[in-house]
GROMACS .gro file of C-alpha atoms in nm:
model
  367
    1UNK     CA    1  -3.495   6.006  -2.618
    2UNK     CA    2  -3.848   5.885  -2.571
    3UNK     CA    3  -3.988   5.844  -2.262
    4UNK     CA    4  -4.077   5.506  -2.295
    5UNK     CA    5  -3.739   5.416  -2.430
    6UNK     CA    6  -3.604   5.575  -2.133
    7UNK     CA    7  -3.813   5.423  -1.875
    8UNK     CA    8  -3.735   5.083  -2.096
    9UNK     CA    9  -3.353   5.103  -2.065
   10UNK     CA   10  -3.341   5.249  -1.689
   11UNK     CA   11  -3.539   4.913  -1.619
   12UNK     CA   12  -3.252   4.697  -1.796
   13UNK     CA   13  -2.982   4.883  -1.582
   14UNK     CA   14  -3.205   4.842  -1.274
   15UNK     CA   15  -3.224   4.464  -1.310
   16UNK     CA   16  -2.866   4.441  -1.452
   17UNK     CA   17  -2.795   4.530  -1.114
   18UNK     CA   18  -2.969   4.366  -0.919
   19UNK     CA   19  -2.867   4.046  -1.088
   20UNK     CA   20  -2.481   4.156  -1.025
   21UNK     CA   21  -2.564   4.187  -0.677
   22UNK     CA   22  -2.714   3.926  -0.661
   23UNK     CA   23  -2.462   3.736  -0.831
   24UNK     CA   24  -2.182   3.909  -0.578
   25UNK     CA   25  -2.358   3.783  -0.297
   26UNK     CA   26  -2.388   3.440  -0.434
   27UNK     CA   27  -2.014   3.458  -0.569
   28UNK     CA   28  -1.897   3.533  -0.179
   29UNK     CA   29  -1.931   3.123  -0.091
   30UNK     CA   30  -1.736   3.045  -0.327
   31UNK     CA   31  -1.452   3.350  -0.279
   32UNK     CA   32  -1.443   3.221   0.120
   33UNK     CA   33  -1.343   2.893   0.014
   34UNK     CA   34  -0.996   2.985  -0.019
   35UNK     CA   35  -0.776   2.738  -0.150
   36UNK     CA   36  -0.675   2.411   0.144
   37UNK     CA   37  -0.335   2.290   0.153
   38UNK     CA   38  -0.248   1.939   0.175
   39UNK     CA   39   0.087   1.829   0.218
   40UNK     CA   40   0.146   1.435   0.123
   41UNK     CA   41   0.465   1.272   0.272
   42UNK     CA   42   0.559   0.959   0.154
   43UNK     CA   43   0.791   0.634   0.194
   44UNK     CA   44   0.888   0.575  -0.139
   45UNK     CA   45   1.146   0.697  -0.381
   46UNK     CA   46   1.025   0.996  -0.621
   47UNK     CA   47   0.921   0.871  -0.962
   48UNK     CA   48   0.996   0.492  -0.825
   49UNK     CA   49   0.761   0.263  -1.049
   50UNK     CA   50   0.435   0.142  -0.922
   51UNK     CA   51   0.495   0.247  -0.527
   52UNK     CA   52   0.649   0.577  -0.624
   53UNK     CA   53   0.453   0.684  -0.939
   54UNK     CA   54   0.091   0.545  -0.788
   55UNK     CA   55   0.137   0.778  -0.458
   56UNK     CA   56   0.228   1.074  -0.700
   57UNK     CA   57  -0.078   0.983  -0.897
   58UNK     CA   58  -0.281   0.991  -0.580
   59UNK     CA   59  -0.173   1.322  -0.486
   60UNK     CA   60  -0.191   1.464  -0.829
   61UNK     CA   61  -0.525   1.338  -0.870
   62UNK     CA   62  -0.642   1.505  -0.540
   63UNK     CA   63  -0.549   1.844  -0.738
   64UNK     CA   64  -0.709   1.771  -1.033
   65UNK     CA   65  -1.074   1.643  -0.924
   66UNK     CA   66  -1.028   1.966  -0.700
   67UNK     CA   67  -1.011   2.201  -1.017
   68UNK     CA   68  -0.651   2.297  -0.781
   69UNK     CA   69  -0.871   2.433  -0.477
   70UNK     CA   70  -0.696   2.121  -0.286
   71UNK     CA   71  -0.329   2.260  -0.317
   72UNK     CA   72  -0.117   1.978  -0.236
   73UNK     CA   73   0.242   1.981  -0.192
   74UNK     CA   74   0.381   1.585  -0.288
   75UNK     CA   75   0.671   1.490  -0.120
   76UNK     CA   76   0.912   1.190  -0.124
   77UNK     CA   77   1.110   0.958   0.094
   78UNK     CA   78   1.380   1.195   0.266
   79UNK     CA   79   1.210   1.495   0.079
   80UNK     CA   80   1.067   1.661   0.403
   81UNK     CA   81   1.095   1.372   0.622
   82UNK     CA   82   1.253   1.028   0.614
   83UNK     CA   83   1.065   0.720   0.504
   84UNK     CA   84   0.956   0.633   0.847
   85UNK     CA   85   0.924   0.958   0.999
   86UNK     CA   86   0.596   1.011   0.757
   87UNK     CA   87   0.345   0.835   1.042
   88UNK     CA   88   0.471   1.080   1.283
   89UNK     CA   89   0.480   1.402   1.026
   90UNK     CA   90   0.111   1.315   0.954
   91UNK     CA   91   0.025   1.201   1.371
   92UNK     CA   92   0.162   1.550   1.456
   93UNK     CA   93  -0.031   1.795   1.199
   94UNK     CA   94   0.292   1.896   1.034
   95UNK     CA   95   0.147   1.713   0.714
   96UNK     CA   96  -0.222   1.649   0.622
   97UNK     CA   97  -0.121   1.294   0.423
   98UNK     CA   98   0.123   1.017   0.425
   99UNK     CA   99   0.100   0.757   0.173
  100UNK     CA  100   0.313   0.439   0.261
  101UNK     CA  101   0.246   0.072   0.387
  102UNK     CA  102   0.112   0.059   0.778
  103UNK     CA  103   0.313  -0.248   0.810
  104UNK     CA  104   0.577  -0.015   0.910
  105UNK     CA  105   0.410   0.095   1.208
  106UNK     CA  106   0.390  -0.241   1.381
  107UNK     CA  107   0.657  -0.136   1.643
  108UNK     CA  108   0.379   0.112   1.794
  109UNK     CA  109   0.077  -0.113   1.748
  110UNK     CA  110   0.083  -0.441   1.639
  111UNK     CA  111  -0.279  -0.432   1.466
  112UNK     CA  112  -0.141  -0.185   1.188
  113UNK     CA  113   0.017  -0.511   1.045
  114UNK     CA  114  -0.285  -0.610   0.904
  115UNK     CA  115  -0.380  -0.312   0.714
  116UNK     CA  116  -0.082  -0.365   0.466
  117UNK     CA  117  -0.023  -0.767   0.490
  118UNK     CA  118   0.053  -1.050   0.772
  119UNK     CA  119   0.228  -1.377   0.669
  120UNK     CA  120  -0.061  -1.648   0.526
  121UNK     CA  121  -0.264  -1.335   0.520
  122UNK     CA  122  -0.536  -1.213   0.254
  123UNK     CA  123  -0.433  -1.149  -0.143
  124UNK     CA  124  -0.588  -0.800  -0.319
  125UNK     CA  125  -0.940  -0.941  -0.353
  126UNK     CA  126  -0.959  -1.088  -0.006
  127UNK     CA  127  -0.824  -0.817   0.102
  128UNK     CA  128  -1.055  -0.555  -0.049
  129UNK     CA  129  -1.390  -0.721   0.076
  130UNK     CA  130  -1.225  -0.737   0.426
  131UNK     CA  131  -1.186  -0.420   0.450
  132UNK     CA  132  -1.514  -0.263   0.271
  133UNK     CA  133  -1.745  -0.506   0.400
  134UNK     CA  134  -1.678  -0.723   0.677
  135UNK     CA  135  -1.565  -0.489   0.956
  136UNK     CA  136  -1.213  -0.400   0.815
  137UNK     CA  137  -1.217  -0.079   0.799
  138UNK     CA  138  -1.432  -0.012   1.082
  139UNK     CA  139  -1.144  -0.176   1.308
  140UNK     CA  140  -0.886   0.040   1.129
  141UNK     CA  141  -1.021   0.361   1.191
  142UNK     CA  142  -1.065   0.230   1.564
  143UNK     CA  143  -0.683   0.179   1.503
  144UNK     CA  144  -0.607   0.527   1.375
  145UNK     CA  145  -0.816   0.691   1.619
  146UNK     CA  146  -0.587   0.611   1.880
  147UNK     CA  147  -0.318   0.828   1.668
  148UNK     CA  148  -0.549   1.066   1.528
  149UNK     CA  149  -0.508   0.940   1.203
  150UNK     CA  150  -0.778   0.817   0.938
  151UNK     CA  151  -0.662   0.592   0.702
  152UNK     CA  152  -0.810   0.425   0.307
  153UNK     CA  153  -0.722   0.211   0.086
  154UNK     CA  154  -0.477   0.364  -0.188
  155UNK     CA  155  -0.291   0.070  -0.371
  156UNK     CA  156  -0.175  -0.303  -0.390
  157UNK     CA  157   0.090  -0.508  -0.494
  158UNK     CA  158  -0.049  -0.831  -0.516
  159UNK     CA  159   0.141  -1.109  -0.424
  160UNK     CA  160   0.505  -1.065  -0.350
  161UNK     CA  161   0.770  -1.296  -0.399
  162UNK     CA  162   0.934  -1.452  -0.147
  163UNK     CA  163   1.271  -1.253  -0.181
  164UNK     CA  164   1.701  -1.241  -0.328
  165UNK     CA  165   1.932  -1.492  -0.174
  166UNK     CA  166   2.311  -1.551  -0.250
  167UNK     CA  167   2.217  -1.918  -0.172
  168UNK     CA  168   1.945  -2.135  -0.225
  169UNK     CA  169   1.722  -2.269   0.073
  170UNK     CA  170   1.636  -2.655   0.086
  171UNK     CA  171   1.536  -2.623   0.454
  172UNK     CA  172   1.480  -2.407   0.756
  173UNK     CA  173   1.774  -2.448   0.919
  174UNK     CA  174   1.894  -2.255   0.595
  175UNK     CA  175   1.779  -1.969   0.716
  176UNK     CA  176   1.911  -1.944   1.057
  177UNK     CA  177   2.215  -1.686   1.097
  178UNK     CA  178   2.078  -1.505   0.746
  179UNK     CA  179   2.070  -1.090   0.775
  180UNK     CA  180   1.722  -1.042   0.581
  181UNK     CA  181   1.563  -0.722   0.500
  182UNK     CA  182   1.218  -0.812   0.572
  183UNK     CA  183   0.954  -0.569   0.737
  184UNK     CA  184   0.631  -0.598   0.961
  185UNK     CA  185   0.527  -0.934   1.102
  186UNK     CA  186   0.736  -1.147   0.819
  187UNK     CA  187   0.971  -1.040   0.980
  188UNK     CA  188   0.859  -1.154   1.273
  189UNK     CA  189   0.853  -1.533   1.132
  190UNK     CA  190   1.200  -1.522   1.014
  191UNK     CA  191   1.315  -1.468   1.376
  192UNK     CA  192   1.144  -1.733   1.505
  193UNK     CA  193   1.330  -1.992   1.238
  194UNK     CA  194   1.669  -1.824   1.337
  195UNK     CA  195   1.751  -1.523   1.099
  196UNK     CA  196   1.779  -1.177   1.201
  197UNK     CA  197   1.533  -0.967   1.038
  198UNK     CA  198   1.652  -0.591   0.910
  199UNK     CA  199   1.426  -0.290   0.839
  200UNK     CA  200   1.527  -0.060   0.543
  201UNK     CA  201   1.362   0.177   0.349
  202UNK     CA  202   1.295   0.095  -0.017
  203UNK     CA  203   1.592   0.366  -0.118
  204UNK     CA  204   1.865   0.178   0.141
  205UNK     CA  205   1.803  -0.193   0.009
  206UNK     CA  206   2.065  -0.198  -0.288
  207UNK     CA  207   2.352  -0.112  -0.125
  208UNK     CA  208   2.289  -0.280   0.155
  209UNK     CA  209   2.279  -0.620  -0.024
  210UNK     CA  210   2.539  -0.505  -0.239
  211UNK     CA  211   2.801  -0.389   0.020
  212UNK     CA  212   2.688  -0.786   0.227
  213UNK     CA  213   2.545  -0.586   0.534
  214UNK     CA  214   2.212  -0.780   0.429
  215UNK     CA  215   2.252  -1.155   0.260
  216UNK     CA  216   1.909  -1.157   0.162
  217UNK     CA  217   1.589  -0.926   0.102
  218UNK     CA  218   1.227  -0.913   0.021
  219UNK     CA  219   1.075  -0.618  -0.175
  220UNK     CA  220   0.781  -0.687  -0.392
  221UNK     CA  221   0.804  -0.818  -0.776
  222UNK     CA  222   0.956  -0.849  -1.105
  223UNK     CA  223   0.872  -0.502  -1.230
  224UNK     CA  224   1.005  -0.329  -0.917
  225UNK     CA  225   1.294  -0.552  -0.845
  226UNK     CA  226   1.488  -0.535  -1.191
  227UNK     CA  227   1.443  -0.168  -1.104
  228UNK     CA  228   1.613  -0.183  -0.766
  229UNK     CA  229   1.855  -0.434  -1.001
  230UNK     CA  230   1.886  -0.676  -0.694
  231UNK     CA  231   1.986  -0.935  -0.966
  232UNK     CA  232   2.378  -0.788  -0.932
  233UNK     CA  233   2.368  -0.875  -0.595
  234UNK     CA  234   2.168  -1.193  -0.505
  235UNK     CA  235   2.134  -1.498  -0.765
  236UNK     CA  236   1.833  -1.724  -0.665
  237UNK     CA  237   1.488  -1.553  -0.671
  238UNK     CA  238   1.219  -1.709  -0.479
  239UNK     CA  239   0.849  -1.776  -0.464
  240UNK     CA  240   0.609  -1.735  -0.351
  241UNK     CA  241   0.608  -1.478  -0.118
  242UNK     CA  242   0.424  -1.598   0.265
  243UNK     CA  243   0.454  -1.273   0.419
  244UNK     CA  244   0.281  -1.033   0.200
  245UNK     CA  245   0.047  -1.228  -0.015
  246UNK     CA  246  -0.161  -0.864  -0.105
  247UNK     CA  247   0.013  -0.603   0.033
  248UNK     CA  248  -0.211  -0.312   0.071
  249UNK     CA  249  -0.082   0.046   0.038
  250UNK     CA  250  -0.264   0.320   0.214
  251UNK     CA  251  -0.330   0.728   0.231
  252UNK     CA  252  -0.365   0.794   0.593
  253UNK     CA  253  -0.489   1.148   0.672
  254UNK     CA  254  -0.472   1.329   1.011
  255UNK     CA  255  -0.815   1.288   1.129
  256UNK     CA  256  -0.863   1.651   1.275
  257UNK     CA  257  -0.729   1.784   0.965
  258UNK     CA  258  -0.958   1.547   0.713
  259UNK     CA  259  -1.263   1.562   0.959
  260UNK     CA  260  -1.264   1.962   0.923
  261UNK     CA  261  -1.325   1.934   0.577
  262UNK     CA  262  -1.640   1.968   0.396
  263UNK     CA  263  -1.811   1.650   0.337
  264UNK     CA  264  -1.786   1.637  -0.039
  265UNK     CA  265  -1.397   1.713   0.007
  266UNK     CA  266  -1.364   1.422   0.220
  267UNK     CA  267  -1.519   1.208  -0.051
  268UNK     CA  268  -1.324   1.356  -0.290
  269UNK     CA  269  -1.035   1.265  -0.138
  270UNK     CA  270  -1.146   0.883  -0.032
  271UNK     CA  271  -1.278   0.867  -0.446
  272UNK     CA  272  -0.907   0.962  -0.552
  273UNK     CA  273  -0.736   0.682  -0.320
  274UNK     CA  274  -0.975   0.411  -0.415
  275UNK     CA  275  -0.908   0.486  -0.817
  276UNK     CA  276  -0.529   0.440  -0.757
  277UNK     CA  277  -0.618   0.128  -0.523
  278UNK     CA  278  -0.727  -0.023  -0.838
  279UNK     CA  279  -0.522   0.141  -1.086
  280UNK     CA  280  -0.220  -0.011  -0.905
  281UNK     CA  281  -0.316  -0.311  -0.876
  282UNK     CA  282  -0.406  -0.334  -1.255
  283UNK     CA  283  -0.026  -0.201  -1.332
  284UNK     CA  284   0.133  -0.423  -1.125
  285UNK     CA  285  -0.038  -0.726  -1.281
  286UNK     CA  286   0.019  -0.610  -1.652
  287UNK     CA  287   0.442  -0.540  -1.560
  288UNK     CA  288   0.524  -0.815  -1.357
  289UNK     CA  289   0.476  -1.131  -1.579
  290UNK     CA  290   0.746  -0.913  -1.903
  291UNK     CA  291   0.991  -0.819  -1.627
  292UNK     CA  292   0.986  -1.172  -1.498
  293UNK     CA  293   1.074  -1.301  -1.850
  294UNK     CA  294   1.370  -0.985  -1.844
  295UNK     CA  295   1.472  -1.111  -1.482
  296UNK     CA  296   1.551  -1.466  -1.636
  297UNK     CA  297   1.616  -1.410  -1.979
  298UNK     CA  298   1.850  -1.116  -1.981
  299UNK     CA  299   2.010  -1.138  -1.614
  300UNK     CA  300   2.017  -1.518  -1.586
  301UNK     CA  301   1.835  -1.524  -1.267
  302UNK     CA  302   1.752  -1.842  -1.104
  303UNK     CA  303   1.397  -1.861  -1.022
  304UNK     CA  304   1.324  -2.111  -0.691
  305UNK     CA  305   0.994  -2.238  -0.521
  306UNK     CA  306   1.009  -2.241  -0.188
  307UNK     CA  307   0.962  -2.653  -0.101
  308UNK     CA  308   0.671  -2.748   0.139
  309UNK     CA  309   0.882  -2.828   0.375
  310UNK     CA  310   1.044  -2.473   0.396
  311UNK     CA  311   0.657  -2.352   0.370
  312UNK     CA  312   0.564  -2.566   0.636
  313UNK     CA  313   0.821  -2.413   0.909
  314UNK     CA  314   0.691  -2.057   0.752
  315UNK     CA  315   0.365  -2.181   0.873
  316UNK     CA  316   0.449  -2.320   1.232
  317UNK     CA  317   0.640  -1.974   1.283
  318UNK     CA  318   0.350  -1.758   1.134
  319UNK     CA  319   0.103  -1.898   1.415
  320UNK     CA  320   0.358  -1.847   1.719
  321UNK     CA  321   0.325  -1.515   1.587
  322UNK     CA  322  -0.006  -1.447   1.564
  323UNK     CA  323  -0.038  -1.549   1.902
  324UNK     CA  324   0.187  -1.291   2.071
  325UNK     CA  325  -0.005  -1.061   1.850
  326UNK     CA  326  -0.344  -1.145   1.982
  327UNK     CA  327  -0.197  -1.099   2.322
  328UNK     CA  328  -0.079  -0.752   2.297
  329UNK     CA  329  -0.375  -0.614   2.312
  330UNK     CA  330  -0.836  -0.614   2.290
  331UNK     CA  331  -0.791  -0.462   1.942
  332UNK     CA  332  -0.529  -0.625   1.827
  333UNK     CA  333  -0.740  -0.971   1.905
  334UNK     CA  334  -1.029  -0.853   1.746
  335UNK     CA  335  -0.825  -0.719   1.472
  336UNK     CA  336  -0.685  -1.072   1.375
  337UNK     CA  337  -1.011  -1.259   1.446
  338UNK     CA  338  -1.196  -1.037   1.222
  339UNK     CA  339  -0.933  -1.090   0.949
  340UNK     CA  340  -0.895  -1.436   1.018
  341UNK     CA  341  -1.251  -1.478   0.949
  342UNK     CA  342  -1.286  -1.306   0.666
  343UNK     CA  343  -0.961  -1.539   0.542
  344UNK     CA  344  -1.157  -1.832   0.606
  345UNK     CA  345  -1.521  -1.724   0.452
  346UNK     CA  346  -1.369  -1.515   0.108
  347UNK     CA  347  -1.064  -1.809   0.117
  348UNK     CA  348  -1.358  -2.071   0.084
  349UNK     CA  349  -1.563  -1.874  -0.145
  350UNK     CA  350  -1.225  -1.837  -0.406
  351UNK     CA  351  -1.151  -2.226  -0.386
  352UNK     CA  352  -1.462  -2.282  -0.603
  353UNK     CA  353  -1.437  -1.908  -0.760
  354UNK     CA  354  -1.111  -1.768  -0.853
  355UNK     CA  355  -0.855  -2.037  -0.781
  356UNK     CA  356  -1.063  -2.320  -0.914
  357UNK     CA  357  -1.129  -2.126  -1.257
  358UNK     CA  358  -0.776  -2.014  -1.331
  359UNK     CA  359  -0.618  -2.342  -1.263
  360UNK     CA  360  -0.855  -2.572  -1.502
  361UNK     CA  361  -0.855  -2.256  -1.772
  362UNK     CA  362  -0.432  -2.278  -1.740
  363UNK     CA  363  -0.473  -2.649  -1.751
  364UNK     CA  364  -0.662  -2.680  -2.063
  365UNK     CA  365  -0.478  -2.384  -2.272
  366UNK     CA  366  -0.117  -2.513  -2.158
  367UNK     CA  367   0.004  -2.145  -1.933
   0.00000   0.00000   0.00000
């Protein structure tokens, strides 16, 4: 071999090496970001439409924009932990994620009410712009702080109907004496007008109606209630729904856990809640309106609109609760105030927006 051929190819090997060490040294970031576990608890049913499915989504999407280096581990209602034993799974650092509706919560602090839905409260839109940009979020994560939990937004439902009962209601005084399963403040309201409000996990409802240990019960819509098939149990459906007019579904993280991650993994994770906030939303709005039609067409369900009289009493009853929920607490106060305001500036702005528009455009085309 020539000497300059020699001296050429010892030169090649030289830098060949150099550029695998230096590639070895720059490969040892990436090798010492071993993979992070994330186990998701939730309070829904596995594969149960919208609720179910969209949490599954959430967590599945977590793995995916993390090319899998975010290992997470979904589980269901009564998977790992019962339906409302997820806050305190999550609270405690035994899981890194709950998704559910922080409605459930009320019972340790009122305030969580608002960060699924209160009675007369805000619908998806409303909702969303409380939340992101009038001091929403800001007093939730005061909220979770308290628990050591950080919560986002991860899902709606829109407006609910107003719930199954085995017989129709002309008045309040209907109500008194019912057994209603009907969470979070709602439930609240229907004790002040005389019935005695039940919490049950979405998996429990059924039977319960079925069996008469409930006579009536909220859940949230067409598509999902021909699922739970509440229409062999109760015959009058009613609308709409007062206590959960944009019920709000949430990932809630715990904070030490979510705060110890990198920053980009943090946004990952906040980028992957706020898709399925919208992407359930957009499902529930293209299901509900054909399982309506299934509801009344196949199962000869009675649909019923609550009179104004009925809605009236809802009212009256809504604001002596909102009252002993301002007095429980600073935060609580300043949590309803906030919302309230943000009810009364984005309510006023979707009179001449939103409301106004969709009522003249059904008007004139005949929907």
């Amino acid at each position: 071999m020539k000497r300059r051929d020699f001296i050429k190819g010892a030169g090649i090997a030289a830098g060949a090496g150099v550029a695998a060490a230096a590639t070895g040294n720059l490969a040892a970031p990436a090798v010492a970001q071993e993979r992070i576990p994330m186990v998701v608890v939730s309070t829904w049913p596995r594969d149960f439409p919208g609720l179910g499915t969209g949490a599954q989504r959430f967590a599945q999407r977590v793995s995916d924009m993390s090319d899998g280096r975010i290992q997470v581990e979904y589980y269901a209602a009564g998977e790992r932990v019962g339906a409302f034993d997820a806050f305190d799974e999550v609270a405690s650092g035994n899981a890194q994620c709950y998704h559910g509706a922080e409605y459930y919560w009320k019972g340790k602090h009122p305030a969580w009410a608002y960060f699924t839905a209160v009675p007369f409260g805000l619908t998806y839109i409303e909702l969303n712009a409380w939340i992101r940009f009038m001091g929403g979020q800001e007093l939730w994560d005061e909220l979770g702080d308290e628990f050591g939990l950080k919560g986002m937004m991860c899902g709606s439902t829109g407006v609910q109907m107003g719930g199954w009962f085995n017989k129709e209601i002309n008045s309040a005084e209907d109500l008194k004496g019912l057994k209603m399963r009907i969470p979070g403040l709602g439930g609240d309201v229907m004790a002040k007008l005389g019935a005695s409000p039940v919490s049950l996990p979405g998996g429990q409802i059924y039977e319960n109606l079925v069996s008469g240990a409930v006579d009536a019960t909220e859940w949230v819509g067409p598509w999902n209630d021909y699922a739970m098939k509440f229409y062999e149990a109760a015959k009058y459906y009613y609308y709409p729904g007062f206590h959960e007019p944009g019920a709000m579904l949430s990932a809630t993280c715990n904070k030490s856990w979510f705060t110890s991650l990198s920053a980009s993994d943090q946004l990952l994770i906040e980028a992957a809640a706020a898709m399925e906030n919208d992407v359930m939303m957009s499902e529930y709005n293209a299901k509900n309106g054909q399982y309506l039609a299934r509801l009344i067409n196949e199962q000869g369900v009675e649909l019923k609109r609550f009179n104004d009289d009925v809605y009236d009493a809802f009212g009256e009853a809504s604001a002596e609760v909102f009252e002993e929920t301002r007095a429980h607490s600073d935060l609580a106060a300043r949590t309803h105030e906030s919302f309230a305001q943000a009810r009364a500036e984005v309510g006023a702005w979707g009179n001449l927006a939103e409301t106004a528009y969709v009522a003249q455009r059904n008007r004139v085309l005949g929907v």
